[in-house]
Tab-separated table of C-alpha atoms in Angstrom:
chain	number	residue	atom	x	y	z
H	1	MET	CA	-42.573	5.211	8.714
H	2	GLU	CA	-44.227	6.831	11.993
H	3	ILE	CA	-42.380	6.253	15.430
H	4	ARG	CA	-44.265	7.804	18.338
H	5	PRO	CA	-44.315	7.502	22.064
H	6	VAL	CA	-46.846	5.013	23.452
H	7	ASP	CA	-49.515	5.957	25.946
H	8	LEU	CA	-49.432	3.433	28.352
H	9	THR	CA	-53.142	3.861	29.404
H	10	ASP	CA	-54.362	3.050	25.961
H	11	ASP	CA	-55.685	-0.413	26.457
H	12	ALA	CA	-55.940	-0.924	22.553
H	13	GLN	CA	-52.876	0.178	22.023
H	14	MET	CA	-51.056	-2.173	24.530
H	15	ALA	CA	-52.663	-4.845	23.542
H	16	GLN	CA	-51.253	-4.637	20.101
H	17	LEU	CA	-47.969	-4.154	21.275
H	18	HIS	CA	-48.067	-7.563	23.574
H	19	GLY	CA	-49.572	-9.292	20.311
H	20	VAL	CA	-46.416	-8.174	18.246
H	21	SER	CA	-44.185	-9.432	21.500
H	22	GLU	CA	-45.950	-12.721	21.651
H	23	ARG	CA	-45.670	-13.338	17.765
H	24	ALA	CA	-41.802	-12.252	17.730
H	25	LEU	CA	-40.882	-14.167	20.639
H	26	ARG	CA	-42.266	-17.315	19.354
H	27	LEU	CA	-41.154	-17.201	15.826
H	28	GLY	CA	-38.831	-20.384	15.822
H	29	ARG	CA	-39.607	-21.013	19.243
H	30	PRO	CA	-43.170	-21.945	19.549
H	31	ASP	CA	-42.543	-23.483	23.038
H	32	ALA	CA	-40.927	-20.565	24.455
H	33	PRO	CA	-42.397	-19.088	27.886
H	34	VAL	CA	-43.862	-15.639	27.062
H	35	TRP	CA	-45.552	-12.886	29.124
H	36	SER	CA	-49.067	-12.799	29.288
H	37	LEU	CA	-50.857	-9.628	28.477
H	38	ALA	CA	-51.656	-9.089	32.147
H	39	ASP	CA	-47.763	-9.736	32.431
H	40	PHE	CA	-46.964	-6.958	30.323
H	41	LEU	CA	-49.384	-4.521	31.224
H	42	GLY	CA	-48.708	-4.956	34.777
H	43	MET	CA	-44.621	-4.659	34.435
H	44	MET	CA	-45.047	-1.761	32.054
H	45	ARG	CA	-47.639	0.363	34.306
H	46	SER	CA	-46.002	-0.393	37.669
H	47	PRO	CA	-43.904	2.432	38.728
H	48	ASP	CA	-39.964	1.671	39.782
H	49	SER	CA	-37.979	4.731	41.768
H	50	GLY	CA	-34.880	3.334	40.346
H	51	GLU	CA	-35.816	3.385	36.862
H	52	THR	CA	-37.819	5.090	34.101
H	53	PHE	CA	-38.087	4.152	30.217
H	54	HIS	CA	-39.064	5.475	27.028
H	55	LEU	CA	-41.884	3.143	24.999
H	56	LEU	CA	-41.919	3.840	21.131
H	57	ALA	CA	-44.334	2.082	18.709
H	58	ALA	CA	-43.932	1.923	14.861
H	59	ARG	CA	-46.708	1.936	11.936
H	60	LEU	CA	-46.403	1.934	8.310
H	61	PRO	CA	-48.142	4.845	6.159
H	62	GLU	CA	-50.393	2.416	4.357
H	63	ASP	CA	-51.980	1.119	7.651
H	64	PRO	CA	-51.445	3.910	10.342
H	65	ASP	CA	-53.776	2.312	12.874
H	66	ARG	CA	-51.728	-0.919	12.998
H	67	VAL	CA	-48.365	-1.157	15.330
H	68	VAL	CA	-45.872	-3.328	13.359
H	69	GLY	CA	-43.209	-3.029	15.922
H	70	TRP	CA	-42.362	-1.548	19.142
H	71	GLY	CA	-39.310	-0.576	21.159
H	72	VAL	CA	-38.539	0.466	25.051
H	73	VAL	CA	-35.324	1.865	26.361
H	74	TYR	CA	-34.864	1.337	30.304
H	75	LEU	CA	-32.365	3.907	32.039
H	76	PHE	CA	-31.068	3.521	35.532
H	77	LEU	CA	-31.755	6.103	37.988
H	78	LEU	CA	-29.687	5.334	41.134
H	79	ASP	CA	-26.658	3.559	39.589
H	80	ASN	CA	-25.073	2.490	36.321
H	81	LEU	CA	-25.930	6.067	35.060
H	82	ASP	CA	-23.838	5.667	31.921
H	83	LYS	CA	-25.942	2.708	30.622
H	84	ALA	CA	-29.196	2.347	28.745
H	85	TYR	CA	-30.659	-0.834	27.735
H	86	LEU	CA	-32.511	-1.300	24.579
H	87	GLU	CA	-35.394	-3.716	23.276
H	88	VAL	CA	-37.143	-4.123	20.015
H	89	GLN	CA	-39.924	-6.464	18.913
H	90	VAL	CA	-41.121	-6.345	15.431
H	91	ASP	CA	-44.047	-8.420	13.957
H	92	PRO	CA	-42.734	-10.956	11.840
H	93	ALA	CA	-45.023	-10.238	9.015
H	94	HIS	CA	-43.204	-6.893	8.841
H	95	ALA	CA	-39.856	-7.910	8.944
H	96	ARG	CA	-37.036	-6.842	6.721
H	97	ARG	CA	-38.849	-3.787	6.110
H	98	GLY	CA	-36.324	-1.416	8.316
H	99	VAL	CA	-39.078	-1.121	11.248
H	100	GLY	CA	-36.488	-2.615	13.477
H	101	THR	CA	-33.705	-0.355	12.389
H	102	ALA	CA	-35.812	2.571	12.909
H	103	LEU	CA	-36.814	1.773	16.147
H	104	VAL	CA	-33.108	0.861	17.484
H	105	HIS	CA	-32.002	4.411	16.103
H	106	ALA	CA	-34.930	6.154	17.579
H	107	LEU	CA	-34.339	4.424	20.950
H	108	GLU	CA	-30.507	5.055	20.625
H	109	ARG	CA	-31.204	8.792	20.307
H	110	LEU	CA	-33.059	8.923	23.195
H	111	ALA	CA	-30.609	7.141	25.460
H	112	VAL	CA	-27.698	9.652	24.219
H	113	ASP	CA	-29.752	12.439	24.994
H	114	GLU	CA	-30.128	11.337	28.251
H	115	GLY	CA	-26.116	11.329	28.731
H	116	ARG	CA	-25.867	7.466	28.066
H	117	THR	CA	-22.643	6.251	26.668
H	118	LEU	CA	-22.903	2.359	26.834
H	119	LEU	CA	-25.935	0.790	25.143
H	120	LEU	CA	-26.902	-2.828	25.800
H	121	THR	CA	-29.265	-5.341	24.652
H	122	ASP	CA	-29.858	-9.024	23.996
H	123	THR	CA	-31.653	-11.836	22.207
H	124	LYS	CA	-32.466	-15.637	22.288
H	125	LEU	CA	-30.749	-17.730	19.752
H	126	PRO	CA	-30.417	-21.540	19.260
H	127	ALA	CA	-27.325	-22.571	20.912
H	128	ASP	CA	-26.033	-24.006	17.626
H	129	GLU	CA	-26.579	-20.627	15.626
H	130	GLN	CA	-24.755	-18.207	18.054
H	131	GLU	CA	-22.654	-17.213	15.281
H	132	THR	CA	-25.157	-17.141	12.104
H	133	HIS	CA	-28.358	-16.270	13.421
H	134	GLY	CA	-30.154	-13.430	11.715
H	135	TYR	CA	-30.566	-11.703	15.217
H	136	ARG	CA	-26.934	-11.443	15.851
H	137	ARG	CA	-26.341	-10.128	12.196
H	138	PHE	CA	-29.022	-7.656	12.752
H	139	VAL	CA	-27.632	-6.185	16.107
H	140	GLU	CA	-23.988	-6.426	14.522
H	141	ARG	CA	-25.005	-4.164	11.624
H	142	LEU	CA	-26.302	-1.411	13.974
H	143	GLY	CA	-22.897	-1.204	15.536
H	144	TYR	CA	-23.352	-3.951	18.469
H	145	SER	CA	-20.467	-6.445	19.712
H	146	TRP	CA	-20.593	-9.477	21.275
H	147	SER	CA	-20.557	-8.948	24.933
H	148	ASN	CA	-21.495	-12.151	27.146
H	149	VAL	CA	-23.938	-15.234	26.586
H	150	GLU	CA	-26.148	-16.928	29.209
H	151	VAL	CA	-27.770	-20.335	28.987
H	152	VAL	CA	-31.641	-20.692	29.289
H	153	ARG	CA	-32.507	-23.748	31.174
H	154	HIS	CA	-35.882	-25.492	31.856
H	155	ALA	CA	-36.719	-28.004	34.466
H	156	PRO	CA	-39.784	-30.022	34.723
H	157	LEU	CA	-42.241	-29.805	37.498
H	158	PRO	CA	-43.509	-31.480	39.944
H	159	VAL	CA	-40.110	-32.176	41.138
H	160	PRO	CA	-40.385	-35.760	43.199
H	161	ASP	CA	-40.657	-35.284	47.013
H	162	ALA	CA	-37.760	-37.607	47.508
H	163	ASP	CA	-35.475	-35.478	45.449
H	164	LEU	CA	-36.379	-32.011	47.407
H	165	ASP	CA	-35.538	-34.336	50.505
H	166	ALA	CA	-32.260	-35.263	49.393
H	167	TRP	CA	-31.265	-31.885	48.200
H	168	ALA	CA	-32.144	-30.291	51.581
H	169	ALA	CA	-30.330	-32.885	53.267
H	170	GLN	CA	-27.231	-32.421	51.245
H	171	ALA	CA	-27.371	-28.599	51.888
H	172	ALA	CA	-27.926	-29.300	55.652
H	173	ARG	CA	-24.771	-30.985	56.181
H	174	LYS	CA	-22.807	-27.458	55.294
H	175	ALA	CA	-25.642	-24.689	56.299
H	176	GLY	CA	-25.821	-25.377	59.586
H	177	GLY	CA	-26.315	-22.244	61.747
H	178	TYR	CA	-28.464	-20.393	59.069
H	179	GLU	CA	-32.195	-20.295	59.119
H	180	VAL	CA	-34.167	-20.942	55.868
H	181	ARG	CA	-37.163	-18.751	55.800
H	182	THR	CA	-39.908	-18.775	52.824
H	183	LEU	CA	-41.709	-15.334	52.078
H	184	VAL	CA	-44.595	-14.999	49.891
H	185	ASN	CA	-45.537	-11.599	48.668
H	186	GLU	CA	-43.854	-9.950	51.542
H	187	VAL	CA	-40.478	-8.665	52.890
H	188	PRO	CA	-40.512	-7.812	56.631
H	189	PRO	CA	-39.152	-4.654	57.257
H	190	GLU	CA	-36.325	-6.190	59.300
H	191	LEU	CA	-34.883	-8.163	56.101
H	192	ALA	CA	-35.303	-5.280	53.593
H	193	ALA	CA	-32.012	-3.220	53.862
H	194	SER	CA	-29.970	-6.557	53.849
H	195	LEU	CA	-32.013	-8.458	51.221
H	196	GLY	CA	-31.753	-5.191	48.971
H	197	GLU	CA	-28.281	-4.965	49.677
H	198	LEU	CA	-27.343	-8.530	48.634
H	199	MET	CA	-29.590	-8.541	45.393
H	200	GLY	CA	-27.632	-5.272	44.743
H	201	LEU	CA	-24.560	-7.158	44.480
H	202	LEU	CA	-25.734	-9.684	41.895
H	203	ALA	CA	-24.771	-7.592	39.052
H	204	VAL	CA	-21.159	-7.119	40.566
H	205	ASP	CA	-20.566	-10.731	41.545
H	206	ALA	CA	-22.310	-12.629	38.696
H	207	PRO	CA	-20.454	-12.993	35.232
H	208	THR	CA	-21.639	-10.027	32.834
H	209	GLY	CA	-18.744	-10.390	30.313
H	210	ALA	CA	-17.618	-7.273	28.756
H	211	VAL	CA	-19.657	-5.206	30.947
H	212	ASP	CA	-18.804	-3.910	34.452
H	213	PHE	CA	-21.633	-3.110	36.450
H	214	GLU	CA	-21.581	-0.793	39.795
H	215	ALA	CA	-23.908	-2.686	42.594
H	216	GLU	CA	-27.426	-1.999	42.192
H	217	THR	CA	-29.272	0.210	44.455
H	218	MET	CA	-32.052	-1.838	45.614
H	219	THR	CA	-33.675	0.138	48.235
H	220	PRO	CA	-36.878	-0.947	50.756
H	221	GLU	CA	-38.952	1.272	48.436
H	222	ARG	CA	-37.925	-0.738	45.359
H	223	LEU	CA	-38.642	-3.911	46.976
H	224	ASP	CA	-41.919	-3.014	47.788
H	225	GLU	CA	-42.442	-1.686	44.413
H	226	ARG	CA	-41.308	-4.730	43.048
H	227	LEU	CA	-43.949	-6.659	45.030
H	228	ALA	CA	-46.562	-4.169	43.732
H	229	ALA	CA	-45.794	-4.881	40.053
H	230	ALA	CA	-46.030	-8.398	40.672
H	231	ARG	CA	-49.451	-8.352	42.078
H	232	ALA	CA	-50.164	-5.966	39.174
H	233	MET	CA	-49.091	-8.767	36.751
H	234	GLY	CA	-51.134	-11.469	38.590
H	235	ARG	CA	-48.145	-13.305	40.068
H	236	ASP	CA	-46.986	-14.414	43.219
H	237	ILE	CA	-43.256	-13.826	44.557
H	238	TYR	CA	-41.810	-16.370	46.482
H	239	GLU	CA	-38.440	-15.390	48.291
H	240	THR	CA	-36.386	-17.698	50.130
H	241	VAL	CA	-33.745	-16.408	52.123
H	242	ALA	CA	-30.863	-18.082	54.390
H	243	LEU	CA	-30.213	-16.073	57.501
H	244	ALA	CA	-26.938	-15.643	59.034
H	245	PRO	CA	-26.574	-15.931	62.872
H	246	ASP	CA	-26.595	-12.172	62.916
H	247	GLY	CA	-30.413	-12.299	61.370
H	248	THR	CA	-28.956	-10.380	58.029
H	249	VAL	CA	-29.772	-11.941	54.665
H	250	ALA	CA	-26.865	-14.207	53.398
H	251	ALA	CA	-28.630	-15.728	50.337
H	252	GLN	CA	-31.821	-15.502	48.469
H	253	SER	CA	-33.759	-17.135	45.546
H	254	THR	CA	-36.817	-15.751	43.818
H	255	LEU	CA	-39.536	-17.497	42.009
H	256	SER	CA	-42.110	-15.397	40.225
H	257	VAL	CA	-45.262	-17.806	39.666
H	258	PRO	CA	-48.148	-16.985	37.727
H	259	THR	CA	-51.747	-17.187	39.472
H	260	ASP	CA	-53.845	-17.585	36.158
H	261	GLY	CA	-53.158	-21.047	35.640
H	262	THR	CA	-50.199	-20.953	33.302
H	263	THR	CA	-47.891	-23.808	34.096
H	264	THR	CA	-44.409	-22.107	33.844
H	265	ALA	CA	-42.894	-20.530	36.721
H	266	TRP	CA	-39.804	-18.247	36.624
H	267	GLN	CA	-36.659	-17.948	37.927
H	268	TRP	CA	-35.712	-14.495	38.795
H	269	GLY	CA	-32.230	-14.784	40.727
H	270	THR	CA	-30.559	-16.987	43.255
H	271	PHE	CA	-27.567	-15.451	44.977
H	272	VAL	CA	-25.277	-16.078	47.900
H	273	HIS	CA	-23.284	-13.209	49.642
H	274	ARG	CA	-19.676	-13.367	48.932
H	275	ASP	CA	-18.795	-13.775	52.539
H	276	HIS	CA	-21.165	-16.827	53.100
H	277	ARG	CA	-19.934	-19.016	50.070
H	278	GLY	CA	-19.274	-22.394	50.271
H	279	ARG	CA	-21.996	-23.692	52.789
H	280	SER	CA	-24.433	-24.697	50.115
H	281	LEU	CA	-26.678	-22.019	50.611
H	282	GLY	CA	-27.596	-21.522	47.292
H	283	LEU	CA	-28.930	-25.157	46.979
H	284	ALA	CA	-30.463	-24.368	50.312
H	285	VAL	CA	-32.794	-21.550	49.460
H	286	LYS	CA	-33.344	-23.148	46.124
H	287	THR	CA	-34.657	-26.297	47.003
H	288	ALA	CA	-36.948	-24.558	49.870
H	289	ASN	CA	-38.372	-22.130	47.348
H	290	LEU	CA	-39.201	-24.758	44.763
H	291	ARG	CA	-40.810	-27.266	47.559
H	292	ALA	CA	-43.200	-24.114	48.710
H	293	VAL	CA	-43.942	-23.302	45.279
H	294	GLN	CA	-44.948	-26.774	44.258
H	295	ALA	CA	-47.096	-27.194	47.177
H	296	ASP	CA	-49.014	-23.837	46.642
H	297	HIS	CA	-49.001	-24.401	42.889
H	298	PRO	CA	-49.448	-27.874	41.757
H	299	GLU	CA	-50.643	-26.879	38.278
H	300	LEU	CA	-47.534	-25.712	37.439
H	301	ARG	CA	-45.204	-27.704	34.976
H	302	ARG	CA	-42.001	-26.119	33.935
H	303	VAL	CA	-39.646	-23.606	35.599
H	304	THR	CA	-36.989	-21.458	33.498
H	305	THR	CA	-34.004	-19.786	34.337
H	306	GLN	CA	-30.684	-18.607	32.891
H	307	ASN	CA	-27.242	-18.036	33.731
H	308	ALA	CA	-23.852	-17.095	32.422
H	309	GLU	CA	-22.337	-19.739	30.723
H	310	THR	CA	-19.158	-19.331	32.914
H	311	ASN	CA	-21.255	-19.456	36.394
H	312	GLU	CA	-20.005	-22.619	36.971
H	313	TRP	CA	-21.177	-22.826	40.512
H	314	MET	CA	-24.936	-21.956	39.790
H	315	ILE	CA	-24.835	-24.223	36.500
H	316	ALA	CA	-23.744	-27.287	38.773
H	317	ILE	CA	-26.643	-26.499	41.302
H	318	ASN	CA	-29.059	-26.286	38.141
H	319	GLU	CA	-28.025	-29.269	36.549
H	320	LEU	CA	-28.529	-31.280	39.816
H	321	MET	CA	-32.259	-30.058	40.045
H	322	GLY	CA	-32.820	-31.087	36.801
H	323	PHE	CA	-32.396	-28.141	34.705
H	324	ARG	CA	-31.175	-28.552	30.875
H	325	PRO	CA	-30.241	-26.158	28.371
H	326	VAL	CA	-33.068	-25.044	25.697
H	327	GLU	CA	-31.313	-21.932	24.039
H	328	VAL	CA	-28.881	-18.861	24.836
H	329	SER	CA	-29.300	-15.417	25.666
H	330	ALA	CA	-26.629	-13.517	23.778
H	331	GLU	CA	-25.713	-10.011	25.243
H	332	PHE	CA	-24.448	-7.212	23.101
H	333	LEU	CA	-22.960	-3.698	23.489
H	334	LYS	CA	-22.177	-0.644	21.734
H	335	HIS	CA	-20.336	2.785	23.049
H	336	ALA	CA	-22.377	5.628	22.060
């Protein structure tokens, strides 16, 4: 088997990688939301000053022009320098031939060479097969252990205006004194510092199982890069924030919305600063964000999100808003 780096500028090769990913992710999950080719190219080709990665493709000797699997290892550059995140996708037609194992070993070597000592990965599993699914058995055979589980939830769209009005009124009873503002494809300079600081705390305050994260360094430059990546993916980014009386961002909620007619929106995160909790700000920003997205994108039929199964606060909001469990995202770790 040949494993070598991928040329990000090679459109044909990148299209092969995307095809492998789509077939792998839909195996046993025919209705799962997956990235389009534009999503994939836009994300992989967009720079991030806080992160780098190595992308590898696997080919078999009998068909050296065909990609049968690929893997990527992401390396944080500004924080959490002990960690690396691995992802591997294998074409189902070539499963159980050692492709995935070879890719994992190659990615692990790259991570260790970069000085990383904690390796992380995850996979989607049916909720009733968390203990027995083949994907879990695969990563455990390679020395990874169970770390955390997040529940993936979907909600149907559009949400009736009456429900949005009721949720907004419920939030307003506690959220007096805060200004709720929706930003589309922009982060005003005066909000960049406090929004970045808030986003960086998410990995610290959100339940992360057996892994402890440092606060992520989310600079104004990285916020701009995030928006540029979304543009390259053909997406709009709706960021609704709650501003405290001093003008700083106390809560935020992000929706990533495709502009190509795809009918699934992605909830990228919702977070309330620890000093501003108990004021229904999470419900306020999620409701306002969803209202804005629905008004601009009536073609949407679903929004997907995921949260740690122990995050009772966010789960309660999601269930109120109609999100229902679909599967779980199982997270694993390995000490290198």
